[in-house]
PDB file of C-alpha atoms in Angstrom:
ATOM      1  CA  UNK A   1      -0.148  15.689 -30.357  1.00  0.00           C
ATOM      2  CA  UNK A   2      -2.585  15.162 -27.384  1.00  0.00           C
ATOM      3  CA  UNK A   3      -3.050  17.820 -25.387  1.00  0.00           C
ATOM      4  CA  UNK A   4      -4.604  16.256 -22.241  1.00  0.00           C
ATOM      5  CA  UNK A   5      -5.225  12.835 -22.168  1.00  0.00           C
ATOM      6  CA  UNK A   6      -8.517  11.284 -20.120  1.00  0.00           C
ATOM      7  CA  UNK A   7      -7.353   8.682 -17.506  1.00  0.00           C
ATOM      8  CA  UNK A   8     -10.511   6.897 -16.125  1.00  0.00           C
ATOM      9  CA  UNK A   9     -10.022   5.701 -12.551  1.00  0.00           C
ATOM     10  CA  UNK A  10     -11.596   2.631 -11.156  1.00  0.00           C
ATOM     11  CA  UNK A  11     -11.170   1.717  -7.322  1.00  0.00           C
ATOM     12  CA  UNK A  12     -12.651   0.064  -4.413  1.00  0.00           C
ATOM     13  CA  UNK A  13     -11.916   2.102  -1.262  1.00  0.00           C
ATOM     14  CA  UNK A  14     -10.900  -1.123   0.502  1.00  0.00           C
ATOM     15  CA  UNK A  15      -8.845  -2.404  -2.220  1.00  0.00           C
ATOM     16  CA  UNK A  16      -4.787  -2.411  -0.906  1.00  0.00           C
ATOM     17  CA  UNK A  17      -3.556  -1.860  -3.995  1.00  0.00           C
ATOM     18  CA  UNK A  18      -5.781   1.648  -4.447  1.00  0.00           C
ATOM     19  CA  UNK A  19      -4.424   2.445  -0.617  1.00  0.00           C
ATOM     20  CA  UNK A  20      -0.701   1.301  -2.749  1.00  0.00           C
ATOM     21  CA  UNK A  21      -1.724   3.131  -5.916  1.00  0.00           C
ATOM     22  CA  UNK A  22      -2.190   6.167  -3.738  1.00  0.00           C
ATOM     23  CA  UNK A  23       0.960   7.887  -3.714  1.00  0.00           C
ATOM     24  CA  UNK A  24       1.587   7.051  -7.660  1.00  0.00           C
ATOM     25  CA  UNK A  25      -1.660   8.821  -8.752  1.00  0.00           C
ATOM     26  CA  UNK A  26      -0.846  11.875  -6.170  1.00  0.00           C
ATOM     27  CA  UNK A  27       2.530  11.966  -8.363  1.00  0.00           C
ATOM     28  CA  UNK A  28       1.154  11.223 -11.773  1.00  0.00           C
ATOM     29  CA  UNK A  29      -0.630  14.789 -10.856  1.00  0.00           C
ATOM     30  CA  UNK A  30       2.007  16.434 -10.110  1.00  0.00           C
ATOM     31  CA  UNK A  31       4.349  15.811 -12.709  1.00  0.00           C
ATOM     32  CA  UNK A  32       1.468  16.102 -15.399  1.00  0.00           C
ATOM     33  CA  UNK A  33      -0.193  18.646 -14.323  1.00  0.00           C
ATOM     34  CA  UNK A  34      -2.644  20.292 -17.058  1.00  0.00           C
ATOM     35  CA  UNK A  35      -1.780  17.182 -19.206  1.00  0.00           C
ATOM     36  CA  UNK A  36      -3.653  14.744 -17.969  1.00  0.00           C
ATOM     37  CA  UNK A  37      -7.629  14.530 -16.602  1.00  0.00           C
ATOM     38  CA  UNK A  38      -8.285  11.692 -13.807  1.00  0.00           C
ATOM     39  CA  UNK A  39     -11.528  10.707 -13.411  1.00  0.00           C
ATOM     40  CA  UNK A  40     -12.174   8.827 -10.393  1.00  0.00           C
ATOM     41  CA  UNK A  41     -14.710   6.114 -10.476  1.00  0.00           C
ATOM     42  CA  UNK A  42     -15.584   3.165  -8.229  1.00  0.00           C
ATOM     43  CA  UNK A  43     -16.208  -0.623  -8.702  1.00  0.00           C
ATOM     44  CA  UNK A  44     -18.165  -3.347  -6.679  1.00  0.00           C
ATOM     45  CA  UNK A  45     -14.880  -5.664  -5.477  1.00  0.00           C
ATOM     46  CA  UNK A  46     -15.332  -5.690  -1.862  1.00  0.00           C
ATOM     47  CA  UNK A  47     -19.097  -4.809  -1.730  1.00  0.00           C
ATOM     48  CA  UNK A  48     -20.018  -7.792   0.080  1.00  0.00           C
ATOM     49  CA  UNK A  49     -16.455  -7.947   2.030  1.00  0.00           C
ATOM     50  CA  UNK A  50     -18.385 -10.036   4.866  1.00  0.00           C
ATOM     51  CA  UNK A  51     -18.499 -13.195   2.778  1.00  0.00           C
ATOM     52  CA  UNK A  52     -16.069 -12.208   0.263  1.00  0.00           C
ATOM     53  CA  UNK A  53     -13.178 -12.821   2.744  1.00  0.00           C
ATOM     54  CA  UNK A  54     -14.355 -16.222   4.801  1.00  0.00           C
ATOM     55  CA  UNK A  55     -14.852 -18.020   1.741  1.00  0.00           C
ATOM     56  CA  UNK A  56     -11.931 -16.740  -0.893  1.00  0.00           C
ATOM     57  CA  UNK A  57      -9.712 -16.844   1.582  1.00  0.00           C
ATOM     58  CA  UNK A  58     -11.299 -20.054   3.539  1.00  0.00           C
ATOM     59  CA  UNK A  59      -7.792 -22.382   2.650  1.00  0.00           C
ATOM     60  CA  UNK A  60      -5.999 -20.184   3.501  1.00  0.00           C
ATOM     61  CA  UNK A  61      -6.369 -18.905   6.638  1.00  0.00           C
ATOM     62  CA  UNK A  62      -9.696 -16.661   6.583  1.00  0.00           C
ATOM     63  CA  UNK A  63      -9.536 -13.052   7.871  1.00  0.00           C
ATOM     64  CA  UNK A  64      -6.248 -13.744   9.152  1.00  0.00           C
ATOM     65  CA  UNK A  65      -4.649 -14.800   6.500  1.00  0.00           C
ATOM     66  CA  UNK A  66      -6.373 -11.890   4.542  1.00  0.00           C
ATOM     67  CA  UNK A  67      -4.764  -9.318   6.843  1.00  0.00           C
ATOM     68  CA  UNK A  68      -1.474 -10.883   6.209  1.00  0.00           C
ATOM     69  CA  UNK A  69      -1.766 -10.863   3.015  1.00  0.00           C
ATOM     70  CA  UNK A  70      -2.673  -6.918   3.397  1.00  0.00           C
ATOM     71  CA  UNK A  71       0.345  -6.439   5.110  1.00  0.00           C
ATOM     72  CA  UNK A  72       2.544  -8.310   3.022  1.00  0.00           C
ATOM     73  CA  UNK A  73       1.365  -6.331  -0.078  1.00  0.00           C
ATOM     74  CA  UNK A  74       2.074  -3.459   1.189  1.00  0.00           C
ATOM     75  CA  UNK A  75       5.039  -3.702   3.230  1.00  0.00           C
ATOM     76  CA  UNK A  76       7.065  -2.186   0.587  1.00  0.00           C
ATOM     77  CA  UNK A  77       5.641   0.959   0.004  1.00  0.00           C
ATOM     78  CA  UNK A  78       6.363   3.105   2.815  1.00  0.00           C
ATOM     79  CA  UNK A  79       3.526   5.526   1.621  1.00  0.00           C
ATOM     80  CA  UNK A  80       1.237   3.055   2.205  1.00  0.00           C
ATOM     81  CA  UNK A  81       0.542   2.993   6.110  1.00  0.00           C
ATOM     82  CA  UNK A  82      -1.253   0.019   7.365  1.00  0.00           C
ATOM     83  CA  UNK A  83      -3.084  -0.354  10.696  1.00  0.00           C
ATOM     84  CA  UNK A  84      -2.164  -3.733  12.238  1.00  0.00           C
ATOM     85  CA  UNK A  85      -5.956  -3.935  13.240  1.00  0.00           C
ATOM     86  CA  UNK A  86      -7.621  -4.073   9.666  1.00  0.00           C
ATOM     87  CA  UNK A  87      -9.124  -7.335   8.784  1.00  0.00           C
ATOM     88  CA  UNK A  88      -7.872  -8.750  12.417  1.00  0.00           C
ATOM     89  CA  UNK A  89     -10.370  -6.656  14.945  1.00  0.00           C
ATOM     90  CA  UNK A  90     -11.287  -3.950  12.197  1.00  0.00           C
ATOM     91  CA  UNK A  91     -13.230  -6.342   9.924  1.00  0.00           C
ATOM     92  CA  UNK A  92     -15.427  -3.561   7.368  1.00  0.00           C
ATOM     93  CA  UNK A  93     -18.879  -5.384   5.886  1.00  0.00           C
ATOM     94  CA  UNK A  94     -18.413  -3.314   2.605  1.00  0.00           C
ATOM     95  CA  UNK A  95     -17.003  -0.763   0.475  1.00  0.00           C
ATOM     96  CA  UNK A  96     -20.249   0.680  -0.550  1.00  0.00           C
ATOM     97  CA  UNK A  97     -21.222   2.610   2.051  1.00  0.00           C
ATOM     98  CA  UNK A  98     -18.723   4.435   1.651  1.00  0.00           C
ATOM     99  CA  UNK A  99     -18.576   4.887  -2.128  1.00  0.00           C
ATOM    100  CA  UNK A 100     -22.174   6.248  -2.006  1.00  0.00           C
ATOM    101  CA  UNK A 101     -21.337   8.723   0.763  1.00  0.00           C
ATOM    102  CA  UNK A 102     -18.292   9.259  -1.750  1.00  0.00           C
ATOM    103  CA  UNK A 103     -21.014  10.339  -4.569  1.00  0.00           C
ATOM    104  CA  UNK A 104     -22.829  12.226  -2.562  1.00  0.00           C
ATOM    105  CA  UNK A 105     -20.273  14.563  -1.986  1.00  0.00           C
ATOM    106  CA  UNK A 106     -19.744  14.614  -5.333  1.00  0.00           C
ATOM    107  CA  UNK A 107     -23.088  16.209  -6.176  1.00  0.00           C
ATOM    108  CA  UNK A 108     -23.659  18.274  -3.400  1.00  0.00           C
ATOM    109  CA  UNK A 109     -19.654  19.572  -3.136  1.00  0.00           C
ATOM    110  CA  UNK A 110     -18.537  18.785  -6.510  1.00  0.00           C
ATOM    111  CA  UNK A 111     -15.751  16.152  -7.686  1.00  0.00           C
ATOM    112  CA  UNK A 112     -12.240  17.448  -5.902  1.00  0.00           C
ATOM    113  CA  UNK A 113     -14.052  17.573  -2.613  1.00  0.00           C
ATOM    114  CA  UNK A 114     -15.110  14.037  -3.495  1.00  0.00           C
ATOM    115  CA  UNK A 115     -11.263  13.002  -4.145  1.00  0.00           C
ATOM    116  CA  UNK A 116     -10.072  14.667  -0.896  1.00  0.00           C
ATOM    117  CA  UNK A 117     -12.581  12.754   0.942  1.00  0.00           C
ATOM    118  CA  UNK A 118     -12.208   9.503  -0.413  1.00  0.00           C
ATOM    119  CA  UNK A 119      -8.610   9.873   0.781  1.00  0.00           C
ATOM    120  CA  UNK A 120      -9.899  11.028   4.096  1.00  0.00           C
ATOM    121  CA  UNK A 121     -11.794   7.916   4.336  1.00  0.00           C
ATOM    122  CA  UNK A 122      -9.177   5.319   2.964  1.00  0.00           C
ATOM    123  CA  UNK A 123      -6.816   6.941   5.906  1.00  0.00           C
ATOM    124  CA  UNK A 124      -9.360   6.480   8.318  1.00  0.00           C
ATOM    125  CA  UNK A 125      -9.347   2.595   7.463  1.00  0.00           C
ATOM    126  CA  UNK A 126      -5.354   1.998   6.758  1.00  0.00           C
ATOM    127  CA  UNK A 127      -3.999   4.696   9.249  1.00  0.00           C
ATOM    128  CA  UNK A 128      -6.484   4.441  12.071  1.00  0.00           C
ATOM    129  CA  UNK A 129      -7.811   0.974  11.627  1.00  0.00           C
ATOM    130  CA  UNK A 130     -11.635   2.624  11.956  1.00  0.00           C
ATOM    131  CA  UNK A 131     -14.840   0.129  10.345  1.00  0.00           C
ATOM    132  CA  UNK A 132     -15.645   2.658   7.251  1.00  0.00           C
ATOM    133  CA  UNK A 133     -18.808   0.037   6.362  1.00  0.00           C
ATOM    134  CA  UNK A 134     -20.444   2.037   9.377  1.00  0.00           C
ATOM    135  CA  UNK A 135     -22.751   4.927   8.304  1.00  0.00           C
ATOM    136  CA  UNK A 136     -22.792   6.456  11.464  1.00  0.00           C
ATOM    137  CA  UNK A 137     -18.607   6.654  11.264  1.00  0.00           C
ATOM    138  CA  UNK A 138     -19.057   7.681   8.011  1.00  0.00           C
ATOM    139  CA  UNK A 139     -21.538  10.577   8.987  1.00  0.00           C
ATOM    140  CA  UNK A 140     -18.691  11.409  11.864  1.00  0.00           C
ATOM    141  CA  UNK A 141     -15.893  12.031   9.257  1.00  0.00           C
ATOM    142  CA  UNK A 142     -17.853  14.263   7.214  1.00  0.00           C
ATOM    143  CA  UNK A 143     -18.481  16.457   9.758  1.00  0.00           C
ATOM    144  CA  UNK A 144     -14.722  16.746  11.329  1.00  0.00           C
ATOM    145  CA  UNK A 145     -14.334  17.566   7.281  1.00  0.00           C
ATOM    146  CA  UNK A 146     -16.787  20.373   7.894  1.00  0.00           C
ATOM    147  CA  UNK A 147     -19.421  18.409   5.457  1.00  0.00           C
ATOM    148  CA  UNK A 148     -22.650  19.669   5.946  1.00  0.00           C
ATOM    149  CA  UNK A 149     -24.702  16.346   6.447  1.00  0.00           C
ATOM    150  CA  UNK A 150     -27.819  17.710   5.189  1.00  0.00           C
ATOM    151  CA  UNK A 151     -27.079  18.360   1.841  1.00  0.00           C
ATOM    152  CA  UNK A 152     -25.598  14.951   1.418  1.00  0.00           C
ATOM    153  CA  UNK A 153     -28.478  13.194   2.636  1.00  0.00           C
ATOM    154  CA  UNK A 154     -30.775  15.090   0.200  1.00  0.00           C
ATOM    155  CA  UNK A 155     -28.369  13.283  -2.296  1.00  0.00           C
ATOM    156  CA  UNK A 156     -28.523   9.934  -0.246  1.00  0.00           C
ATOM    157  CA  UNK A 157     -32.453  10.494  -0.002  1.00  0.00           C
ATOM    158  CA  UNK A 158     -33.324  11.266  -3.451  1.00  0.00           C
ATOM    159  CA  UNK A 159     -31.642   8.021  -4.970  1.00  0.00           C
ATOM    160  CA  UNK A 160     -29.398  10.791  -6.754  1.00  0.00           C
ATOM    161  CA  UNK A 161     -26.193   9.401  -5.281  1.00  0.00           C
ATOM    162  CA  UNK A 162     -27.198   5.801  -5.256  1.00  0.00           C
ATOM    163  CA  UNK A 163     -27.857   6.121  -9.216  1.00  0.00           C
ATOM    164  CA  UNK A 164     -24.631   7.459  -9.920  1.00  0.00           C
ATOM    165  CA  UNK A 165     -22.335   5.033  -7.830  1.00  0.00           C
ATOM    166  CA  UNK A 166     -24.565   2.527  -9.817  1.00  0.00           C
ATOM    167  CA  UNK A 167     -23.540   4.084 -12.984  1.00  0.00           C
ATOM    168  CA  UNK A 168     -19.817   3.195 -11.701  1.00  0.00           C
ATOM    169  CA  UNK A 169     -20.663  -0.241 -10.922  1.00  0.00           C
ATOM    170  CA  UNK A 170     -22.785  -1.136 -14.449  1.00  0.00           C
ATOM    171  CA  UNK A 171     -20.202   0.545 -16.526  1.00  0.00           C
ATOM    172  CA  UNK A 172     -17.150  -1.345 -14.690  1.00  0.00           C
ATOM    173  CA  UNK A 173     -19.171  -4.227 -15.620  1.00  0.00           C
ATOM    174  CA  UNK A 174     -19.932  -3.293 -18.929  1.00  0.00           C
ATOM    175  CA  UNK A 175     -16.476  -3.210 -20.010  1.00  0.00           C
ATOM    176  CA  UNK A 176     -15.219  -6.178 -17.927  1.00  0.00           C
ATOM    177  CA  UNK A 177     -13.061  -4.486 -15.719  1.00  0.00           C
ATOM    178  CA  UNK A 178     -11.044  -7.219 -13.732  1.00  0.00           C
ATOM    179  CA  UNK A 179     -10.581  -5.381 -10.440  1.00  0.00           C
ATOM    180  CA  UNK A 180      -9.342  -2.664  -8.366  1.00  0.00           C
ATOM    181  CA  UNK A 181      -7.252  -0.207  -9.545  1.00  0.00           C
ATOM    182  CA  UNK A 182      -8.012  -0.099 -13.427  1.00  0.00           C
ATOM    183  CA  UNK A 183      -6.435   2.786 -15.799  1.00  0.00           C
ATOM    184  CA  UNK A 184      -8.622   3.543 -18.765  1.00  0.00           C
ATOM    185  CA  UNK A 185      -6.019   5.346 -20.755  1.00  0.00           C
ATOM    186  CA  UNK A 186      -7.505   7.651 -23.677  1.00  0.00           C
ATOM    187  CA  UNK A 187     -10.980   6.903 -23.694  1.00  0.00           C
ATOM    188  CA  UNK A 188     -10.227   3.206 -23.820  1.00  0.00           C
ATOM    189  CA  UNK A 189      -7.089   2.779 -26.261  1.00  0.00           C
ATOM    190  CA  UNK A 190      -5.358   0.909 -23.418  1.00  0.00           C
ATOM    191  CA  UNK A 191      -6.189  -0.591 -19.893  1.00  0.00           C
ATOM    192  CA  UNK A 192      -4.023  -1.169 -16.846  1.00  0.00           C
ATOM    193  CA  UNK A 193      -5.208  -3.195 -14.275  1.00  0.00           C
ATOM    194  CA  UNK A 194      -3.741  -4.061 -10.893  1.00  0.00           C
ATOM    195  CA  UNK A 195      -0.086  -3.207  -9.192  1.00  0.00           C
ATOM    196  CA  UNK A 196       1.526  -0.905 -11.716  1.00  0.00           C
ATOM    197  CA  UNK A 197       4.364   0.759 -11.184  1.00  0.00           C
ATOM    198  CA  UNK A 198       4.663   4.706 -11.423  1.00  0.00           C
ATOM    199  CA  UNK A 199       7.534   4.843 -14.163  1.00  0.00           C
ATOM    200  CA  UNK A 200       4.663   2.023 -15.879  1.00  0.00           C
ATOM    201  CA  UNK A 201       1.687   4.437 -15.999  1.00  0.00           C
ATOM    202  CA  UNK A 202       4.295   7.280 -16.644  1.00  0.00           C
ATOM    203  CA  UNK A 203       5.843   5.786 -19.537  1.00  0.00           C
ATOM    204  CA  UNK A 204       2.478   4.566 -21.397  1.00  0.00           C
ATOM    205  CA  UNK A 205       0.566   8.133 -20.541  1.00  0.00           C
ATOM    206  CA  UNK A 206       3.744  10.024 -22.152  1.00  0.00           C
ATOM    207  CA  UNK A 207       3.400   7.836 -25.036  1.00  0.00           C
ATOM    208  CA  UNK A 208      -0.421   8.622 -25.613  1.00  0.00           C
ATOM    209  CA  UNK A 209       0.484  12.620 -25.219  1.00  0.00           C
ATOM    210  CA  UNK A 210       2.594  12.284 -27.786  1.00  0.00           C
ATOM    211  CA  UNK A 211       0.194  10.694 -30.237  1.00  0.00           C
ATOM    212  CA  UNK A 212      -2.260  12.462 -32.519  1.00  0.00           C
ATOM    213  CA  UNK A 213      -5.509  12.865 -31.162  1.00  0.00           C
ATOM    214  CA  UNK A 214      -8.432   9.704 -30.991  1.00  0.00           C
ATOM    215  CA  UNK A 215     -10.360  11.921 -33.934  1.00  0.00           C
ATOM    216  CA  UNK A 216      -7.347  12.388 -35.851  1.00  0.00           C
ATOM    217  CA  UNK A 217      -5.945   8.806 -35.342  1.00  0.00           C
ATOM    218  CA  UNK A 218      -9.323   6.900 -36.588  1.00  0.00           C
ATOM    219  CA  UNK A 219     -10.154   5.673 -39.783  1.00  0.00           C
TER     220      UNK A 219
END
């Protein structure tokens, strides 16, 4: 049997359905705990969110009807909070901003303090309804997080961060990911991609535990 299986984690901090898929990964952890390994990566989705949204969204109703469609999505999940502001007044240029700061942190603090923040940062969007494309917001959070800026922006400065969130980006590519969120099960043996439900990514990761291991299981 497996003893831990690898679960590679692809968002886009503006994606709804991550902000959704929030409370199922928090509880994936929890009942698996020492079983499975998340590894949180990002993906380019909303990177260009300025004239992403006018012109997918251009028949049907532009920002507005993007915002709707935000609030629609997630108006069953009670976990998911979301500020009526976003996409309205609060109208974020791109997710990568913040996904660099993201993997900055993750060099200079190391990758759990890089998870807590990202959540910190989707809040700040969904909950508060604050423009998380702005550096200077960005910069603002860190600190009420008790980040010290400058060893972050040695990480922004050196092209260290920037390489690795590009690493993300190529790879998500590489393997035609489809969008935000995307499960890489098992070092590939199976990918989920989109809204899945908890007892979903339950049932298919207790599955994998109990199969041999990839060397054993490979011709």
């Amino acid at each position: 049997m497996a003893t831990t299986v690898v679960i590679d984690y692809y968002s886009d901090v503006l994606c709804v359905w991550a902000w959704i898929a929030q409370r199922r990964i928090d509880e994936l952890n929890e009942k698996l705990t020492n079983k499975i390994e998340i590894r949180y990566h990002y993906l380019d989705v909303f990177g260009d969110a300025a004239n992403k949204i006018p012109k997918q969204w251009a028949d049907r109703g532009g920002y507005a009807g993007f915002a709707k469609h935000v609030v629609d999505s997630a108006a069953p999940y009670p976990d998911a909070q979301i500020n009526p502001n976003i996409w309205h007044k609060v109208r974020p240029t791109t997710s990568a901003n913040a996904h660099l700061v993201l993997k900055a942190i993750e060099l200079s603090y190391g990758k759990e303090k890089s998870i807590e923040l990202a959540l910190f940062i989707r809040q700040a969007f969904y909950v508060d309804g604050q423009d998380i494309s702005q550096l200077p917001l960005l910069f603002l959070l860190l600190e009420r997080a008790n980040i010290a800026l400058e060893s972050v922006n040695k990480a922004l400065n050196d092209g260290s961060a920037m390489a690795l969130l590009m690493a993300d980006y190529q790879q998500a590519r590489a393997i035609s990911l489809k969008g935000s969120p995307s499960y890489i099960i098992d070092n590939g043996r199976q990918v989920l991609y989109g809204n899945v439900g908890y007892r979903v990514l339950l049932t298919n990761i207790e599955e994998h535990l109990k199969q041999p291991t990839a060397e054993a299981s490979w011709c």
